[in-house]
Amino acid sequence: MSLFASRETRILFNQRVPLRDGVTLSADVYLPSEPAKGKWPVILMRTPYQKASNATAAMAMDFNRHGYVFVAVDVRGRGDSDGTFTPYRNEGPDGYDTIEWCAAQPWSDGKVGTIGGSYPGRIQWLAALEQPPHLKTMIVSVAPSDPFVETPTGLPSPMHLCWLHLVSGRVNQPMETINWEEVYQHLPLLTMDEQTGRVIEAWRAEIAHPQLDDYWQPLCYQKKFDRVNLPVLHISGWYDDEQIGTPLNYIGMTTTGAPAARDKQRLLMGPWGHNVNGASKLGEVDFGSQAIIDLRAEQVRWFDRWLKGIEHNDAPVRIFIMGDNVWRDEQEWPLARTRWTPYYLHSQGKANSRFGDGVLTPEKPADNQPQDTYTYDPARPVPFMTEPTSSQIGGPDDYSAILRRDDVLVYTTEPLTEDVEVVGPIRVELYAASSAPDTDFNAMLIDVWPNGFRQRLCDGMVRARFREGMEQPSLIEPGRVYQYTIDCWNTSQVFKQGHRICLMLSSSAFPKYDRNLNTGAPLGQTTEMAVAEQRIYHDAEHPSAIILPIIPR
């Protein structure tokens, strides 16, 4: 049956939304058709991905059936909207003007909620900071974080260029026409855009600002939650490649948001990638029959609560427990009953590869443990397993082959005698020295199955020059031991009996992160490389460890 066979929707195409600077945006308005005339609460989605799609129409009609007007808008410079698209730069004021336009229309009852994921998620936050009076609630999915939270190297991920190519021009550009693996190899990073056949000004502007400075401040929202007095439904997946932002936003709103909004937040985390609720199987791992939920019903319940006043008593946190493959309701995030447990690194100096002697235990290391060493050559970086486009960066992939390399260190527990539940933020406290004036350290948490499958769970990166924050870069003294904290994001995994907990350390994860060339030169501008000799310490004075949020079973 045709998508448009429904009698429950009337559509007003290409309605023009005037902005304060004279630019107009294009809006498609989906109206409930019964009664023929009326006023309804409005759900607004602003997107750079072209509002005119069957997927958007299907979502709009779902909300129409539940008594909502749905408004889909092309952002400035994209699709049928006027103006020039500059990622994120106009989205706060443009969002304010669009929300207030929706509230003033004859079919609106004056209450507006917003919805969207990824770019349409982050721009909801930028609009909320403008405090439009008729915005009542938001559903934000897989929202990117502030600059450098996801890529704390001072530079955009090489794979970000794929996205910038996609949104070049007014319509989506085909990503499959470009050999991205070849593009990512190009140096210097500054001119990598030319390998796509175009010069992309946004790419060059980002590389010109390799630290958190005034250029980035208009795009920051995660330290401004005190200006947001809204109920928010936060949605992401454990394998979302921008996952780190969603739990941080929930924590931010429940602790530093406007006081009246702090108890009006909800967090929903599934076993999903960036395309939330898309399939029960991701990569080689099937998360079972419960992995897919009626997400539309969750969204409708949220809007019913905050746009129609229909009460419900849903738990503030609902998370999927991988390994057990079940959903569980919780009252907070991180969980109050968490036991923050260090698992310390041990070896006799030969932890290189999965065939080495690296061990992970809760016992602190002794005084006489030798250091582990490896060589990091940026011309031969450790691969991060992913498809070449930026649609989904990584997943529950098998790292068995990667762990054969001598330029990775591997620390693994004995087979577990009982299930161990790890749910929450993961971090690594690492003591390390390098022969280079600047270098990187990467950490990855892995579940080793009895059959040898080594499932990536989560990972993170630290760049030595940014060890004290993205605002104040400083090079390191070669040979000196420094303590580094590596944020490995979050996971929710039951390591089953017989499995082993594994930590992999390296100095690259390419192309998820750009390669550190080890020279200390200005970032993104040069091609010269140097080989770095890395030394990892784990003794009584330098107790390197991964801190696991263990939940009592």
XYZ file of C-alpha atoms in Angstrom:
553
model
C 0.000 0.000 0.000
C 1.212 3.498 -0.752
C 2.748 5.402 2.138
C 0.425 8.265 1.362
C -2.767 6.199 1.279
C -3.532 7.247 4.855
C -6.498 9.569 5.466
C -4.961 10.577 8.794
C -2.520 13.147 7.381
C -2.627 16.382 5.407
C 0.680 17.761 4.145
C 1.704 21.360 3.502
C 4.915 21.252 1.488
C 7.644 23.901 1.378
C 6.238 26.289 3.942
C 8.727 29.157 4.300
C 10.112 29.867 7.773
C 11.531 33.408 8.048
C 14.705 33.861 10.083
C 15.889 37.038 11.776
C 18.504 37.761 9.084
C 16.075 37.469 6.160
C 16.950 33.892 5.143
C 13.979 31.527 4.817
C 13.958 27.806 5.568
C 11.777 25.173 3.916
C 9.360 23.236 6.137
C 7.073 20.322 5.318
C 4.132 20.336 7.729
C 2.264 17.092 8.402
C -1.142 17.764 9.960
C -3.562 15.332 11.570
C -6.592 15.357 9.287
C -9.289 14.702 11.882
C -10.819 16.965 12.860
C -10.350 18.979 9.698
C -9.454 22.056 11.696
C -7.785 22.163 15.079
C -4.736 22.974 17.122
C -2.198 20.371 18.176
C 1.159 20.216 19.915
C 4.047 20.311 17.459
C 7.016 17.978 17.015
C 9.856 19.645 15.114
C 12.786 17.955 13.397
C 15.499 20.052 11.737
C 17.914 18.151 9.519
C 20.794 18.631 7.065
C 19.987 15.239 5.486
C 17.035 16.400 3.351
C 13.602 16.392 4.891
C 11.949 15.029 1.736
C 12.272 11.297 2.345
C 9.986 8.324 2.861
C 11.530 7.728 6.291
C 10.634 11.241 7.422
C 7.122 10.927 6.019
C 6.563 7.605 7.800
C 7.728 9.057 11.130
C 5.568 12.140 10.659
C 2.471 10.059 9.963
C 3.127 7.952 13.060
C 3.038 11.089 15.180
C -0.019 12.401 13.309
C -1.900 9.274 14.374
C -1.129 10.156 17.980
C -2.414 13.708 17.674
C 0.692 15.728 16.829
C 1.655 18.081 14.049
C 5.032 17.061 12.654
C 7.256 19.711 11.064
C 10.357 18.672 9.091
C 12.767 21.474 8.183
C 15.872 21.595 6.002
C 18.549 23.508 7.902
C 20.097 26.623 6.425
C 21.833 25.959 3.109
C 20.616 22.385 2.716
C 17.758 20.903 0.723
C 15.121 23.489 -0.171
C 16.244 26.065 2.410
C 18.028 29.287 1.547
C 21.389 30.432 2.834
C 24.800 28.808 3.147
C 25.407 25.657 5.187
C 28.215 26.049 7.719
C 28.029 23.101 10.133
C 26.499 24.100 13.487
C 27.368 27.799 13.264
C 23.818 29.143 12.806
C 21.840 26.375 14.454
C 21.176 28.045 17.814
C 19.438 31.202 16.543
C 17.914 29.353 13.562
C 16.473 26.776 15.953
C 14.977 29.475 18.173
C 13.313 31.196 15.211
C 11.940 27.925 13.811
C 10.518 26.810 17.169
C 8.791 30.130 17.682
C 7.444 30.058 14.103
C 5.906 26.648 14.789
C 4.283 27.902 17.985
C 2.708 30.874 16.190
C 1.002 28.913 13.380
C -2.804 28.493 13.329
C -2.496 24.688 13.616
C -0.308 24.889 16.749
C -1.460 24.902 20.371
C 1.788 26.694 21.287
C 3.641 23.686 22.716
C 6.677 22.508 20.752
C 8.886 19.461 21.256
C 11.950 18.659 19.178
C 13.347 15.339 17.995
C 16.364 14.120 16.031
C 19.578 12.147 16.117
C 23.249 12.852 15.389
C 23.517 16.339 13.823
C 19.764 16.895 14.424
C 20.463 15.858 18.027
C 23.287 18.254 18.773
C 21.491 21.214 17.208
C 18.587 20.691 19.603
C 20.993 21.506 22.439
C 22.274 24.602 20.627
C 18.699 25.798 20.145
C 17.798 25.027 23.772
C 20.627 27.278 24.974
C 18.787 30.158 23.244
C 15.795 29.440 25.548
C 12.890 29.705 23.079
C 9.814 30.199 25.310
C 7.583 27.677 23.492
C 10.063 24.774 23.546
C 8.738 22.322 26.156
C 10.792 19.131 25.719
C 13.375 17.333 23.548
C 14.138 13.782 22.430
C 17.846 13.758 21.598
C 19.474 10.693 20.059
C 23.180 9.925 19.462
C 24.183 13.565 19.895
C 27.774 14.587 19.156
C 29.577 16.108 22.120
C 31.457 19.354 22.505
C 34.601 19.703 20.379
C 37.404 17.261 21.298
C 35.320 15.121 23.672
C 35.066 12.344 21.085
C 38.390 13.036 19.332
C 40.759 14.409 22.018
C 43.680 14.719 19.608
C 43.182 18.361 18.624
C 42.217 17.304 15.122
C 39.075 15.895 13.515
C 38.978 12.187 12.846
C 40.005 11.441 9.258
C 36.583 9.823 8.953
C 34.924 13.159 9.712
C 35.953 14.206 6.215
C 33.557 11.576 4.869
C 30.661 13.325 6.622
C 31.749 16.761 5.426
C 31.800 15.403 1.866
C 28.294 13.967 2.331
C 26.840 17.380 3.267
C 28.776 19.441 0.718
C 26.311 21.313 -1.465
C 22.547 21.376 -1.046
C 21.877 17.639 -1.433
C 23.613 14.541 -0.044
C 26.739 13.570 -1.972
C 27.468 9.892 -2.720
C 30.090 8.519 -0.343
C 30.674 5.254 -2.204
C 32.282 6.965 -5.214
C 35.459 7.722 -3.226
C 38.213 5.353 -2.094
C 38.163 6.480 1.526
C 40.885 4.120 2.703
C 43.239 5.796 0.231
C 42.048 9.272 1.216
C 42.743 8.647 4.921
C 46.402 7.863 4.164
C 47.062 11.378 2.847
C 49.334 13.815 4.658
C 49.289 16.565 5.651
C 45.812 16.349 7.124
C 45.201 19.962 6.109
C 44.936 19.064 2.404
C 43.298 15.669 2.783
C 40.067 17.219 1.490
C 41.599 17.626 -1.973
C 41.741 13.838 -2.270
C 37.925 13.828 -2.379
C 37.921 16.096 -5.431
C 36.898 19.236 -3.570
C 38.229 21.807 -1.115
C 36.133 21.772 2.071
C 36.518 24.983 4.050
C 34.990 23.540 7.223
C 37.664 20.811 7.271
C 40.482 23.345 6.974
C 38.963 25.635 9.586
C 38.800 22.794 12.112
C 42.444 21.855 11.510
C 43.446 25.508 11.924
C 42.136 25.398 15.518
C 43.746 22.326 17.163
C 42.845 23.257 20.741
C 39.792 24.455 22.620
C 39.761 28.188 21.909
C 37.274 30.959 21.116
C 36.634 29.476 17.674
C 34.986 26.447 19.280
C 33.054 28.099 22.119
C 29.849 28.793 20.096
C 29.581 25.038 19.452
C 29.948 24.044 23.110
C 26.879 23.144 25.134
C 27.931 20.514 27.689
C 29.080 23.050 30.301
C 25.979 25.211 29.880
C 23.217 22.892 31.066
C 22.225 25.427 33.731
C 20.622 27.354 30.841
C 18.401 24.397 29.877
C 15.129 24.032 31.796
C 13.604 21.182 29.794
C 12.664 17.523 30.182
C 14.934 15.508 27.864
C 14.845 11.891 26.698
C 18.466 10.899 25.960
C 18.918 7.920 23.579
C 22.030 6.121 22.333
C 23.649 2.697 21.920
C 26.696 1.117 23.508
C 28.281 0.913 20.046
C 27.207 4.356 18.862
C 30.393 5.975 17.557
C 29.318 9.185 19.333
C 28.083 7.352 22.427
C 30.113 9.291 24.962
C 27.905 12.372 24.673
C 24.570 10.855 25.643
C 25.458 9.588 29.160
C 27.427 12.794 29.770
C 24.390 14.856 28.796
C 22.160 12.852 31.129
C 24.640 13.325 33.978
C 24.968 17.012 33.141
C 21.243 17.672 33.100
C 20.571 15.718 36.316
C 23.378 17.472 38.227
C 23.904 20.938 36.714
C 20.775 21.501 34.596
C 18.186 24.054 35.665
C 16.983 22.799 39.074
C 13.389 22.290 37.918
C 14.556 20.038 35.067
C 16.946 17.747 36.944
C 14.346 15.115 37.844
C 12.768 15.258 34.382
C 15.476 13.415 32.466
C 15.463 9.880 31.062
C 18.326 7.807 29.657
C 17.764 4.936 27.193
C 20.828 2.921 26.079
C 20.517 -0.126 23.818
C 22.883 -2.624 22.130
C 22.979 -0.425 19.067
C 25.292 1.517 16.817
C 24.742 5.055 15.538
C 21.580 3.803 13.840
C 19.691 3.146 17.061
C 17.206 0.287 17.232
C 18.149 -0.802 13.717
C 18.863 -4.518 14.153
C 19.419 -7.123 16.845
C 22.716 -8.131 15.243
C 25.676 -5.765 15.033
C 28.752 -7.083 13.293
C 29.190 -10.687 14.361
C 27.282 -10.379 17.650
C 23.550 -11.061 17.926
C 22.078 -9.419 21.007
C 18.909 -11.479 20.971
C 15.192 -11.053 20.574
C 14.890 -8.221 23.101
C 17.427 -5.966 21.379
C 14.815 -4.241 19.200
C 12.099 -2.312 21.017
C 9.060 -0.244 20.067
C 11.035 2.984 20.086
C 8.201 4.998 18.584
C 6.032 4.035 21.552
C 8.763 5.305 23.900
C 8.888 8.594 21.999
C 5.108 9.015 21.969
C 4.921 8.336 25.723
C 7.552 11.005 26.302
C 5.801 13.628 24.216
C 2.423 12.671 25.718
C 3.901 13.339 29.160
C 5.429 16.725 28.428
C 3.223 18.108 25.624
C -0.156 16.677 26.701
C 0.263 16.178 30.445
C -0.400 12.421 30.410
C 1.409 11.075 33.481
C 3.492 7.894 33.548
C 6.014 6.395 35.930
C 8.834 5.165 33.716
C 12.183 4.610 35.425
C 14.671 7.418 34.749
C 17.259 4.999 33.316
C 16.663 2.000 31.057
C 19.729 0.134 29.840
C 20.439 -3.037 27.893
C 22.811 -5.446 29.646
C 24.911 -7.071 26.932
C 26.045 -10.619 27.612
C 22.839 -11.341 29.528
C 20.988 -9.586 26.668
C 18.196 -8.165 28.817
C 16.802 -4.711 29.561
C 16.924 -3.323 33.089
C 15.436 -0.272 34.763
C 17.665 1.806 37.033
C 17.301 4.977 39.070
C 20.528 6.801 38.183
C 23.644 6.836 36.016
C 26.292 5.780 36.879
C 24.668 3.168 39.089
C 24.873 3.966 42.802
C 25.861 0.395 43.715
C 28.916 0.441 41.438
C 32.142 -0.927 42.887
C 34.931 0.974 41.144
C 37.541 -1.771 40.872
C 41.080 -1.288 39.543
C 42.496 -4.158 37.496
C 46.250 -3.669 37.464
C 48.735 -4.381 34.679
C 51.370 -7.055 35.296
C 54.081 -8.652 33.169
C 57.726 -9.621 33.077
C 58.347 -7.087 30.353
C 56.980 -9.085 27.446
C 53.301 -8.139 27.156
C 53.603 -7.571 23.405
C 50.711 -9.184 21.477
C 48.215 -11.718 22.765
C 51.009 -14.270 22.872
C 52.926 -12.247 25.487
C 52.952 -12.448 29.281
C 50.636 -9.534 30.105
C 48.240 -10.205 32.984
C 45.338 -8.217 34.426
C 44.441 -8.737 38.122
C 42.905 -6.797 41.043
C 46.201 -7.166 42.922
C 48.549 -4.183 42.996
C 51.899 -4.645 41.240
C 55.119 -5.242 43.144
C 58.213 -3.026 43.178
C 60.300 -5.141 40.851
C 58.082 -5.443 37.783
C 59.909 -4.546 34.553
C 58.373 -2.121 32.066
C 56.799 -3.153 28.791
C 58.080 -1.527 25.614
C 56.915 -1.271 22.026
C 57.651 0.756 18.925
C 55.061 3.059 17.423
C 55.602 3.838 13.750
C 52.963 6.243 12.352
C 53.693 4.883 8.871
C 52.326 1.540 10.111
C 49.552 2.418 12.577
C 47.441 -0.086 14.476
C 44.170 -0.405 12.533
C 40.809 0.423 14.024
C 38.363 -2.048 12.531
C 35.564 -0.246 10.706
C 33.842 0.188 7.411
C 35.500 2.974 5.404
C 32.628 5.486 5.542
C 31.595 7.379 8.650
C 28.070 5.928 8.774
C 29.146 3.613 11.608
C 32.636 3.708 13.069
C 33.469 0.372 14.666
C 31.370 -2.158 16.532
C 31.659 -5.433 18.497
C 34.449 -6.526 16.171
C 36.860 -9.434 16.611
C 40.312 -8.024 17.417
C 42.088 -11.399 17.427
C 44.192 -10.523 14.375
C 45.062 -7.029 15.617
C 46.249 -8.485 18.927
C 48.907 -10.494 17.089
C 50.936 -7.328 16.480
C 54.057 -6.622 18.520
C 53.243 -2.896 18.679
C 50.287 -3.583 20.967
C 50.433 -4.618 24.616
C 47.845 -7.096 25.861
C 46.877 -7.734 29.489
C 44.320 -10.450 30.197
C 42.726 -12.020 33.271
C 42.504 -15.732 33.904
C 39.213 -17.308 32.774
C 36.486 -15.991 35.056
C 35.064 -18.429 37.608
C 31.778 -16.499 37.735
C 29.964 -13.857 35.733
C 31.331 -10.311 36.144
C 28.998 -7.418 35.324
C 30.692 -4.217 34.140
C 28.283 -1.302 33.637
C 29.357 2.317 33.497
C 32.198 4.624 32.463
C 35.577 2.981 31.788
C 38.908 4.700 32.307
C 42.578 3.742 32.279
C 45.214 5.284 34.533
C 48.470 4.807 32.653
C 52.083 5.565 33.536
C 54.145 5.883 30.385
C 57.223 7.422 28.825
C 58.083 8.064 25.187
C 61.157 8.919 23.161
C 59.027 11.498 21.297
C 58.075 15.060 22.313
C 54.456 14.211 21.535
C 52.706 10.894 21.008
C 49.429 9.043 21.638
C 48.234 6.246 23.906
C 45.126 4.238 23.092
C 43.316 1.761 25.354
C 40.626 -0.768 24.455
C 38.506 -3.023 26.683
C 37.893 -6.477 25.167
C 35.819 -9.522 26.126
C 37.744 -12.697 25.257
C 35.339 -15.557 24.584
C 36.313 -19.202 25.252
C 36.250 -19.869 21.478
C 38.877 -17.142 20.890
C 36.551 -14.377 19.683
C 37.849 -11.088 21.064
C 34.964 -8.658 21.203
C 35.751 -4.953 21.310
C 33.626 -3.202 23.916
C 34.925 0.380 24.136
C 38.117 2.368 23.758
C 39.680 5.803 24.125
C 42.680 7.928 23.232
C 44.917 10.500 24.895
C 47.367 12.765 23.061
C 50.372 13.578 25.209
C 50.362 17.323 24.512
C 46.743 17.501 25.749
C 47.309 15.431 28.908
C 46.262 18.438 31.044
C 43.288 19.442 28.908
C 42.435 20.673 25.442
C 42.942 24.335 26.367
C 46.628 24.180 27.357
C 48.715 21.916 25.097
C 52.341 21.323 26.056
C 54.915 18.907 24.716
C 56.430 16.210 26.905
C 60.036 15.591 27.888
C 61.313 12.499 26.088
C 62.076 9.681 28.512
C 60.133 11.192 31.413
C 57.309 9.199 33.016
C 53.894 10.870 32.926
C 50.541 9.756 34.258
C 47.785 9.736 31.644
C 44.045 9.277 32.087
C 42.331 7.633 29.112
C 38.552 7.972 28.905
C 37.299 4.768 27.293
C 33.658 5.882 27.229
C 30.988 3.483 28.611
C 29.858 -0.092 28.338
C 27.287 -2.477 29.794
C 28.627 -6.011 29.557
C 28.402 -9.207 31.544
C 31.683 -11.066 31.127
C 30.377 -14.598 31.338
C 31.961 -17.402 33.318
C 34.880 -18.801 31.309
C 35.424 -15.497 29.455
C 38.414 -13.250 30.153
C 38.713 -9.485 30.610
C 41.361 -7.987 28.339
C 43.006 -4.575 27.974
C 44.848 -3.641 24.781
C 47.267 -0.709 24.747
C 48.763 0.877 21.651
C 49.565 4.305 20.211
C 47.148 4.430 17.300
C 43.668 3.442 16.232
C 43.589 4.477 12.597
C 41.496 5.870 10.942
C 39.176 6.484 13.894
C 41.823 8.875 15.197
C 44.443 10.755 13.206
C 48.003 9.479 13.477
C 50.342 11.288 15.815
C 53.494 11.855 13.751
C 55.619 11.944 16.952
C 57.545 15.104 15.985
C 55.842 17.720 18.162
C 55.233 19.843 15.040
C 52.027 21.878 14.597
C 49.150 19.452 14.264
C 47.776 18.633 10.826
C 50.288 20.752 8.922
C 53.252 18.460 8.252
C 54.216 15.161 6.652
C 57.428 14.303 8.499
C 57.155 11.236 10.728
C 59.278 9.867 13.557
C 59.274 6.437 15.181
C 58.611 6.507 18.939
C 59.817 4.036 21.529
C 57.087 3.672 24.133
C 57.551 2.402 27.680
C 54.629 1.382 29.937
C 55.249 1.232 33.687
C 53.377 -1.014 36.125
C 55.043 -1.234 39.521
C 54.318 -0.078 43.053
C 55.239 3.510 42.237
C 53.428 3.440 38.860
C 50.287 1.281 39.334
C 48.852 1.395 35.810
C 45.290 0.060 35.829
C 41.942 -0.035 34.118
C 39.143 1.066 36.468
C 36.081 -1.142 35.976
C 32.578 -0.235 37.234
C 31.625 -3.651 38.610
C 28.008 -4.248 39.596
C 27.400 -6.870 42.313
C 25.486 -9.794 40.863
